[in-house]
Short mmCIF file of C-alpha atoms in Angstrom, two decimals:
data_model
loop_
_atom_site.label_atom_id
_atom_site.label_comp_id
_atom_site.label_asym_id
_atom_site.label_seq_id
_atom_site.Cartn_x
_atom_site.Cartn_y
_atom_site.Cartn_z
CA MET S 1 70.02 -151.27 10.63
CA GLY S 2 69.29 -148.84 7.94
CA LEU S 3 66.36 -149.71 4.77
CA GLU S 4 64.92 -151.72 7.54
CA ASP S 5 64.42 -149.17 9.95
CA ARG S 6 60.77 -147.70 9.31
CA ASP S 7 61.07 -145.00 11.94
CA ALA S 8 63.98 -143.58 10.32
CA LEU S 9 62.51 -144.08 6.64
CA ARG S 10 59.71 -142.10 8.12
CA VAL S 11 61.83 -139.52 9.07
CA LEU S 12 63.10 -139.03 5.45
CA HIS S 13 59.57 -139.51 4.12
CA ASP S 14 58.05 -136.46 6.26
CA ALA S 15 60.59 -134.25 5.24
CA PHE S 16 59.20 -134.25 1.74
CA ASN S 17 56.06 -132.33 2.58
CA PRO S 18 53.92 -131.21 0.02
CA ASP S 19 53.00 -128.55 1.82
CA ASP S 20 56.34 -126.92 2.80
CA PRO S 21 58.80 -126.73 0.08
CA ASP S 22 61.61 -124.81 1.77
CA LEU S 23 63.48 -128.54 1.82
CA VAL S 24 63.56 -129.16 -1.84
CA HIS S 25 64.28 -125.63 -2.37
CA ARG S 26 67.39 -125.60 -0.80
CA PHE S 27 68.38 -129.12 -2.56
CA TYR S 28 68.24 -127.42 -5.61
CA THR S 29 70.33 -124.39 -4.65
CA HIS S 30 72.66 -126.62 -2.74
CA TRP S 31 73.05 -129.13 -5.95
CA PHE S 32 73.31 -125.93 -8.54
CA ALA S 33 75.98 -124.40 -6.47
CA LEU S 34 77.72 -128.04 -6.17
CA ASP S 35 77.53 -128.59 -9.89
CA VAL S 36 77.13 -125.36 -11.99
CA SER S 37 76.67 -127.65 -15.06
CA VAL S 38 73.33 -128.95 -13.64
CA ARG S 39 71.44 -125.68 -14.22
CA ASP S 40 71.53 -125.91 -17.73
CA LEU S 41 69.47 -129.05 -17.79
CA PHE S 42 66.40 -127.41 -16.17
CA PRO S 43 64.00 -124.90 -17.18
CA PRO S 44 64.04 -121.26 -16.07
CA GLU S 45 60.98 -121.70 -13.80
CA MET S 46 61.48 -124.33 -11.38
CA ASP S 47 58.18 -124.80 -9.30
CA GLY S 48 57.01 -127.71 -11.56
CA GLN S 49 60.12 -129.50 -11.48
CA ARG S 50 60.46 -128.90 -7.37
CA ALA S 51 56.84 -129.85 -6.93
CA ALA S 52 57.45 -133.23 -8.96
CA PHE S 53 60.90 -134.08 -7.34
CA ALA S 54 59.10 -133.62 -3.76
CA HIS S 55 56.10 -136.08 -4.95
CA ALA S 56 58.36 -138.42 -6.25
CA LEU S 57 60.70 -138.88 -3.67
CA ARG S 58 57.96 -138.77 -1.10
CA TRP S 59 56.35 -141.82 -3.00
CA VAL S 60 59.73 -143.60 -3.06
CA PHE S 61 60.27 -143.01 0.62
CA GLY S 62 56.61 -143.95 1.55
CA GLU S 63 57.22 -147.62 -0.38
CA LEU S 64 60.51 -148.02 1.55
CA VAL S 65 58.49 -147.36 5.05
CA ALA S 66 56.24 -150.19 4.13
CA GLN S 67 59.21 -152.45 2.85
CA ARG S 68 57.97 -152.13 -0.44
CA ALA S 69 61.22 -152.37 -3.07
CA ASP S 70 59.98 -153.79 -6.31
CA GLU S 71 57.72 -150.91 -7.13
CA PRO S 72 60.47 -148.15 -6.41
CA VAL S 73 63.33 -150.05 -8.08
CA ALA S 74 61.57 -150.58 -11.08
CA PHE S 75 60.28 -146.61 -11.26
CA LEU S 76 63.67 -145.53 -10.47
CA ALA S 77 64.86 -147.35 -13.30
CA GLN S 78 62.85 -146.07 -15.26
CA LEU S 79 63.29 -142.75 -14.27
CA GLY S 80 67.31 -142.99 -14.73
CA ARG S 81 66.34 -144.30 -18.49
CA ASP S 82 64.20 -141.35 -18.93
CA HIS S 83 66.32 -138.81 -17.74
CA ARG S 84 69.09 -139.11 -20.31
CA LYS S 85 67.28 -137.00 -22.63
CA TYR S 86 67.93 -134.11 -20.44
CA GLY S 87 71.45 -134.73 -20.95
CA VAL S 88 72.21 -136.20 -17.60
CA LEU S 89 75.79 -138.10 -17.36
CA PRO S 90 76.66 -140.73 -14.39
CA ALA S 91 78.88 -137.65 -12.33
CA HIS S 92 75.24 -135.38 -11.95
CA TYR S 93 74.27 -138.80 -9.89
CA ASP S 94 77.18 -138.36 -7.43
CA THR S 95 76.48 -134.25 -6.82
CA LEU S 96 72.98 -135.12 -6.65
CA ARG S 97 73.41 -137.35 -3.85
CA ARG S 98 75.83 -135.67 -2.19
CA ALA S 99 73.58 -132.23 -2.75
CA LEU S 100 70.41 -134.29 -1.06
CA TYR S 101 72.58 -135.94 1.88
CA ALA S 102 73.64 -132.27 2.74
CA THR S 103 70.17 -130.77 2.43
CA LEU S 104 68.54 -133.44 4.43
CA ARG S 105 71.02 -133.58 7.27
CA SER S 106 70.67 -129.51 7.37
CA CYS S 107 66.91 -129.38 7.53
CA LEU S 108 66.38 -132.47 9.69
CA SER S 109 68.36 -130.79 12.34
CA GLU S 110 67.84 -131.97 15.65
CA ALA S 111 65.64 -135.30 14.12
CA TRP S 112 69.23 -136.17 12.29
CA SER S 113 70.38 -139.15 14.93
CA GLY S 114 72.57 -141.89 13.70
CA ALA S 115 69.82 -144.18 12.46
CA VAL S 116 68.68 -141.54 10.14
CA GLU S 117 71.86 -141.21 8.70
CA ARG S 118 71.94 -144.52 8.08
CA ALA S 119 68.78 -144.57 6.06
CA ALA S 120 69.47 -141.68 4.27
CA ASP S 121 72.75 -142.87 3.29
CA GLN S 122 71.47 -146.39 2.36
CA SER S 123 68.44 -145.09 0.66
CA LEU S 124 70.29 -142.30 -1.22
CA ASN S 125 72.57 -144.68 -2.58
CA LEU S 126 70.22 -147.20 -3.72
CA ILE S 127 68.34 -144.10 -5.22
CA THR S 128 71.06 -142.78 -7.50
CA GLY S 129 72.51 -146.13 -7.88
CA VAL S 130 69.52 -147.61 -9.54
CA MET S 131 68.96 -144.64 -11.42
CA SER S 132 72.72 -144.25 -13.17
CA GLY S 133 72.98 -148.24 -13.68
CA ALA S 134 69.89 -148.10 -15.47
CA ALA S 135 70.86 -145.15 -17.61
CA GLU S 136 74.05 -146.55 -18.37
CA SER S 137 73.15 -150.26 -19.20
CA ASP S 138 69.96 -148.68 -21.69
CA ASP S 139 71.48 -148.77 -25.22
CA GLY S 140 68.06 -147.89 -26.61
CA PRO S 141 67.36 -144.17 -28.14
CA ALA S 142 67.51 -141.37 -25.49
CA TRP S 143 64.73 -139.79 -27.64
CA TRP S 144 62.97 -140.09 -31.05
CA ASP S 145 62.82 -136.75 -33.18
CA ALA S 146 59.51 -136.29 -35.18
CA THR S 147 57.80 -133.93 -37.71
CA VAL S 148 54.51 -132.11 -37.07
CA ILE S 149 52.37 -133.53 -40.10
CA GLU S 150 49.10 -132.09 -38.80
CA GLN S 151 47.62 -129.54 -36.63
CA SER S 152 44.19 -128.93 -36.02
CA ARG S 153 42.20 -126.37 -34.25
CA VAL S 154 39.08 -128.05 -33.27
CA SER S 155 38.12 -125.49 -30.39
CA ARG S 156 39.40 -122.16 -29.05
CA ASP S 157 41.79 -123.69 -26.59
CA LEU S 158 42.07 -127.43 -27.96
CA ALA S 159 43.82 -128.64 -30.81
CA VAL S 160 44.40 -132.35 -32.25
CA VAL S 161 48.54 -132.79 -33.22
CA ARG S 162 49.80 -135.79 -35.37
CA VAL S 163 53.71 -136.02 -35.65
CA GLN S 164 55.74 -138.75 -37.91
CA PRO S 165 58.41 -140.14 -35.59
CA ASP S 166 61.78 -140.41 -37.94
CA ARG S 167 61.92 -144.03 -36.72
CA PRO S 168 59.24 -146.56 -34.77
CA LEU S 169 58.46 -145.74 -31.37
CA HIS S 170 57.02 -148.47 -29.75
CA PHE S 171 54.32 -147.91 -26.92
CA HIS S 172 50.88 -149.30 -25.61
CA ALA S 173 47.63 -148.19 -25.96
CA GLY S 174 46.75 -146.27 -22.51
CA GLN S 175 50.50 -144.63 -22.00
CA TYR S 176 51.50 -141.65 -22.07
CA LEU S 177 54.94 -139.94 -23.60
CA ASN S 178 57.26 -137.34 -22.52
CA VAL S 179 57.30 -134.52 -25.26
CA HIS S 180 59.41 -131.37 -26.00
CA VAL S 181 58.34 -128.85 -28.38
CA PRO S 182 60.93 -126.32 -30.07
CA GLN S 183 58.98 -123.40 -28.78
CA CYS S 184 59.88 -124.28 -25.26
CA PRO S 185 63.40 -125.03 -24.58
CA ARG S 186 64.05 -127.66 -21.79
CA ARG S 187 60.16 -128.10 -20.84
CA TRP S 188 59.10 -131.53 -21.19
CA ARG S 189 55.45 -131.98 -21.09
CA PHE S 190 53.53 -135.39 -20.72
CA LEU S 191 50.95 -136.29 -23.54
CA SER S 192 49.01 -139.38 -24.02
CA PRO S 193 48.40 -140.43 -27.75
CA ALA S 194 45.30 -140.53 -28.62
CA ILE S 195 45.12 -143.49 -31.18
CA PRO S 196 46.69 -147.15 -30.64
CA PRO S 197 50.44 -147.73 -32.20
CA ASP S 198 50.72 -148.66 -35.86
CA ALA S 199 52.54 -151.79 -36.57
CA GLY S 200 53.41 -149.69 -39.90
CA GLY S 201 55.20 -146.88 -38.55
CA GLY S 202 52.07 -144.57 -38.86
CA GLY S 203 51.73 -141.43 -37.09
CA ILE S 204 51.06 -140.56 -33.43
CA GLU S 205 47.96 -138.09 -32.43
CA PHE S 206 47.96 -136.00 -29.68
CA HIS S 207 44.96 -134.26 -28.29
CA VAL S 208 45.73 -131.03 -26.17
CA ARG S 209 43.95 -128.32 -24.66
CA VAL S 210 45.57 -124.87 -23.14
CA VAL S 211 46.27 -124.80 -19.59
CA PRO S 212 46.10 -121.52 -18.21
CA GLY S 213 49.33 -120.17 -17.68
CA GLY S 214 50.73 -123.13 -19.38
CA ILE S 215 53.93 -122.24 -21.72
CA VAL S 216 53.77 -125.43 -23.52
CA SER S 217 50.06 -126.19 -23.85
CA ASN S 218 49.62 -122.71 -25.30
CA ALA S 219 52.72 -123.17 -27.81
CA ILE S 220 51.50 -126.05 -29.15
CA VAL S 221 47.63 -125.15 -29.48
CA CYS S 222 48.70 -121.73 -30.66
CA GLU S 223 51.83 -121.88 -32.53
CA THR S 224 52.54 -125.60 -33.79
CA ARG S 225 52.73 -125.84 -37.42
CA PRO S 226 53.51 -128.89 -39.90
CA GLY S 227 57.14 -129.03 -40.16
CA ASP S 228 57.57 -128.54 -36.70
CA ARG S 229 60.16 -130.69 -34.99
CA TRP S 230 59.30 -132.52 -31.56
CA ARG S 231 61.25 -134.67 -29.26
CA LEU S 232 59.97 -137.47 -27.98
CA SER S 233 61.10 -139.88 -24.86
CA SER S 234 59.98 -143.08 -23.53
CA PRO S 235 56.54 -144.56 -22.82
CA HIS S 236 55.09 -144.18 -19.39
CA GLY S 237 52.17 -145.40 -17.74
CA GLY S 238 50.04 -148.39 -17.46
CA LEU S 239 46.07 -147.95 -18.37
CA ARG S 240 45.11 -151.34 -19.49
CA VAL S 241 41.98 -153.18 -20.49
CA ASP S 242 42.40 -156.83 -19.55
CA ARG S 243 39.81 -158.64 -21.81
CA ASP S 244 39.47 -161.89 -19.74
CA GLY S 245 38.84 -159.62 -16.84
CA GLY S 246 35.15 -159.05 -17.01
CA ASP S 247 33.00 -155.41 -18.22
CA VAL S 248 34.87 -152.27 -17.97
CA LEU S 249 33.89 -148.29 -16.67
CA MET S 250 35.74 -145.94 -18.51
CA VAL S 251 35.31 -142.09 -17.22
CA ALA S 252 37.41 -139.36 -19.33
CA GLY S 253 36.98 -135.65 -18.31
CA SER S 254 38.44 -133.46 -21.32
CA THR S 255 41.34 -134.39 -23.06
CA GLY S 256 41.77 -137.32 -20.50
CA LEU S 257 39.52 -139.24 -23.44
CA ALA S 258 42.65 -139.25 -25.29
CA PRO S 259 44.35 -142.63 -23.39
CA LEU S 260 41.16 -144.22 -23.29
CA ARG S 261 40.15 -143.35 -27.00
CA ALA S 262 43.16 -145.52 -27.63
CA LEU S 263 42.47 -148.78 -25.77
CA ILE S 264 39.07 -148.37 -27.31
CA MET S 265 40.42 -148.17 -30.97
CA GLU S 266 42.76 -151.08 -29.89
CA LEU S 267 39.88 -152.97 -28.77
CA SER S 268 37.78 -152.27 -31.70
CA ARG S 269 40.61 -154.52 -33.58
CA TYR S 270 38.89 -157.47 -31.86
CA ALA S 271 35.96 -159.66 -33.15
CA GLU S 272 34.96 -160.13 -28.97
CA ASN S 273 35.21 -157.89 -26.02
CA PRO S 274 33.97 -157.14 -22.67
CA ARG S 275 31.16 -154.70 -22.51
CA VAL S 276 32.80 -151.08 -22.09
CA HIS S 277 31.12 -148.12 -20.64
CA LEU S 278 32.55 -144.68 -21.66
CA PHE S 279 31.26 -141.49 -19.51
CA PHE S 280 32.98 -138.72 -21.47
CA GLY S 281 32.49 -135.18 -19.76
CA ALA S 282 33.33 -131.40 -20.27
CA ARG S 283 31.72 -128.00 -19.18
CA TYR S 284 29.68 -127.56 -22.06
CA LEU S 285 28.31 -129.92 -24.65
CA CYS S 286 30.11 -127.90 -27.34
CA GLU S 287 33.48 -128.98 -25.74
CA LEU S 288 32.83 -132.80 -26.29
CA TYR S 289 35.10 -132.59 -29.16
CA ASP S 290 35.36 -136.24 -30.36
CA LEU S 291 31.46 -137.90 -30.16
CA ARG S 292 31.37 -138.39 -33.66
CA THR S 293 34.71 -140.57 -33.48
CA LEU S 294 33.58 -142.35 -30.52
CA TRP S 295 29.67 -142.47 -32.04
CA GLN S 296 31.05 -143.93 -35.27
CA ILE S 297 33.17 -146.77 -33.17
CA ALA S 298 30.32 -147.56 -31.23
CA ALA S 299 27.85 -147.87 -34.31
CA HIS S 300 29.97 -150.61 -35.57
CA ASN S 301 31.29 -152.22 -32.19
CA PRO S 302 27.80 -153.23 -29.90
CA TRP S 303 30.26 -153.70 -26.80
CA LEU S 304 30.76 -150.44 -26.78
CA SER S 305 28.23 -147.54 -25.03
CA VAL S 306 29.21 -143.79 -24.75
CA SER S 307 27.23 -141.57 -22.24
CA PRO S 308 28.40 -137.83 -22.95
CA VAL S 309 27.96 -135.23 -19.88
CA SER S 310 28.16 -131.63 -19.33
CA GLU S 311 28.06 -129.59 -16.44
CA TYR S 312 25.59 -126.99 -18.16
CA ASN S 313 22.83 -127.60 -19.90
CA ARG S 314 23.26 -124.98 -22.25
CA ASP S 315 26.31 -124.02 -24.56
CA PRO S 316 27.79 -120.36 -24.22
CA SER S 317 27.41 -117.92 -26.80
CA TRP S 318 31.01 -117.94 -28.15
CA ALA S 319 30.23 -121.82 -29.03
CA ALA S 320 28.31 -120.48 -32.03
CA ASP S 321 30.79 -121.61 -34.59
CA TYR S 322 31.59 -124.95 -32.96
CA PRO S 323 30.94 -128.22 -34.64
CA ASP S 324 27.37 -129.64 -33.57
CA VAL S 325 27.90 -132.73 -31.55
CA SER S 326 24.21 -133.59 -31.19
CA PRO S 327 23.90 -137.24 -31.33
CA PRO S 328 22.80 -139.35 -34.35
CA ARG S 329 19.53 -140.28 -33.79
CA GLY S 330 18.83 -143.81 -32.04
CA LEU S 331 22.68 -143.27 -30.11
CA HIS S 332 23.42 -142.01 -26.44
CA VAL S 333 21.63 -139.53 -24.52
CA ARG S 334 23.86 -136.51 -23.13
CA GLN S 335 23.65 -136.17 -19.59
CA THR S 336 23.76 -132.96 -17.29
CA GLY S 337 25.76 -132.48 -14.00
CA ARG S 338 29.23 -133.03 -12.80
CA LEU S 339 31.15 -136.16 -13.92
CA PRO S 340 31.50 -137.99 -10.46
CA ASP S 341 27.88 -137.55 -9.96
CA VAL S 342 26.44 -138.65 -13.16
CA VAL S 343 28.37 -142.14 -13.07
CA THR S 344 28.17 -143.06 -9.36
CA LYS S 345 24.22 -142.54 -9.77
CA TYR S 346 24.37 -145.67 -11.33
CA GLY S 347 26.12 -147.31 -8.68
CA GLY S 348 29.34 -148.06 -7.44
CA TRP S 349 30.40 -150.06 -10.47
CA GLY S 350 32.65 -152.54 -8.20
CA ASP S 351 31.72 -155.43 -10.68
CA ARG S 352 34.01 -153.32 -13.28
CA GLN S 353 37.46 -152.65 -14.53
CA ILE S 354 37.51 -148.87 -13.83
CA LEU S 355 39.63 -146.53 -15.58
CA ILE S 356 39.73 -142.86 -14.94
CA SER S 357 41.72 -140.08 -17.09
CA GLY S 358 41.51 -136.29 -16.90
CA GLY S 359 42.55 -133.92 -14.55
CA PRO S 360 43.84 -134.59 -11.08
CA ALA S 361 40.93 -133.10 -9.13
CA MET S 362 38.50 -134.86 -11.91
CA ILE S 363 40.69 -138.17 -10.99
CA ARG S 364 40.28 -137.69 -7.24
CA ALA S 365 36.66 -136.68 -6.82
CA THR S 366 35.69 -139.58 -9.35
CA LYS S 367 37.69 -142.12 -7.53
CA ALA S 368 36.39 -141.05 -4.05
CA ALA S 369 32.66 -140.91 -5.39
CA LEU S 370 32.93 -144.60 -6.66
CA ILE S 371 34.73 -145.74 -3.40
CA ALA S 372 31.85 -144.35 -1.56
CA LYS S 373 30.17 -146.16 -3.45
CA GLY S 374 31.32 -149.39 -2.78
CA ALA S 375 34.10 -149.64 -5.60
CA PRO S 376 37.42 -151.90 -4.54
CA PRO S 377 40.38 -149.34 -4.80
CA GLU S 378 42.20 -152.04 -6.87
CA ARG S 379 40.06 -152.09 -9.35
CA ILE S 380 40.05 -148.67 -10.35
CA GLN S 381 43.38 -147.39 -12.60
CA HIS S 382 44.52 -143.93 -13.23
CA ASP S 383 47.80 -142.41 -14.09
CA PRO S 384 49.95 -140.78 -11.50
CA LEU S 385 48.31 -137.40 -10.34
CA SER S 386 51.49 -135.28 -10.84
CA ARG S 387 52.72 -136.67 -14.11
#
């Protein structure tokens, strides 16, 4: 039966246990031994890569178990096109398939039956075939080179960076891009543009906060200078506002504001829009770094309301030199508390289009709180939690 055998596919799905990285660790060891050229495509530290790979395959097999093929095929095709930027060649997909097949067979041991073997054979053919086929058939660029034209340190751990691509890069407001910076060879990170695309080929703005232990985020905030050459890869994600789909709730945590701000700025180009209520949260009031811009937009667009939220009522002593983010008179009053609690204090927002953006823990907590209050899960949008 192969791809129609749900029980066999479920065995493969369960093999990619996020709490047990042994299988994925063995796979990469086997692959690098089978094809030594592959190792140079990856950064020295592999924990993030292994976790992302396990998450992606677990999701793909979960969709196959549910007999949903359209989304996995589209996802794998995009993954194949995107992997061109790493220098992945057609031969690499053959060794990937062989290494993954051998690893699954070894790790599943007694669970490896004839049915599981057929499911593994067909599913791995699908995965590698779609990826390599999409990569080979795409005649667009694998990446866009860009120059940093401005870097502004807006707080002790946050920077706003503007880059100018050498040629037009087409994306939609709400999407995110894969970014490579010269200080961190072979390490790519996803960043969300904070402004919508400019038809005239204008620059792209990113908001980046230091992640504890994050090599790339530290390099961007602390070391990036005008003139640096970045590399950008194809856009991902589907956060969007349906202008005919009713009113909108947006919930942004810290630099999760970026894609939502891009969508708001895109909406401001139209005369009529649904009502949008944005909750923008951080630990301290001083960390609500972009309130001035949001208030300027709200002052000229009555469909937009902005609610600043801080977990703590007072700023710490190190915030003395931060810009004053107090609201202008007549605009929105700050609220104190955890972002999910403040948002759901007003109900479940079940009649709204709901967009959530921020760290994975914040997204999970806010989504769970909204669903508990009655918001339909299908009306809640957010980017993948493991990008």
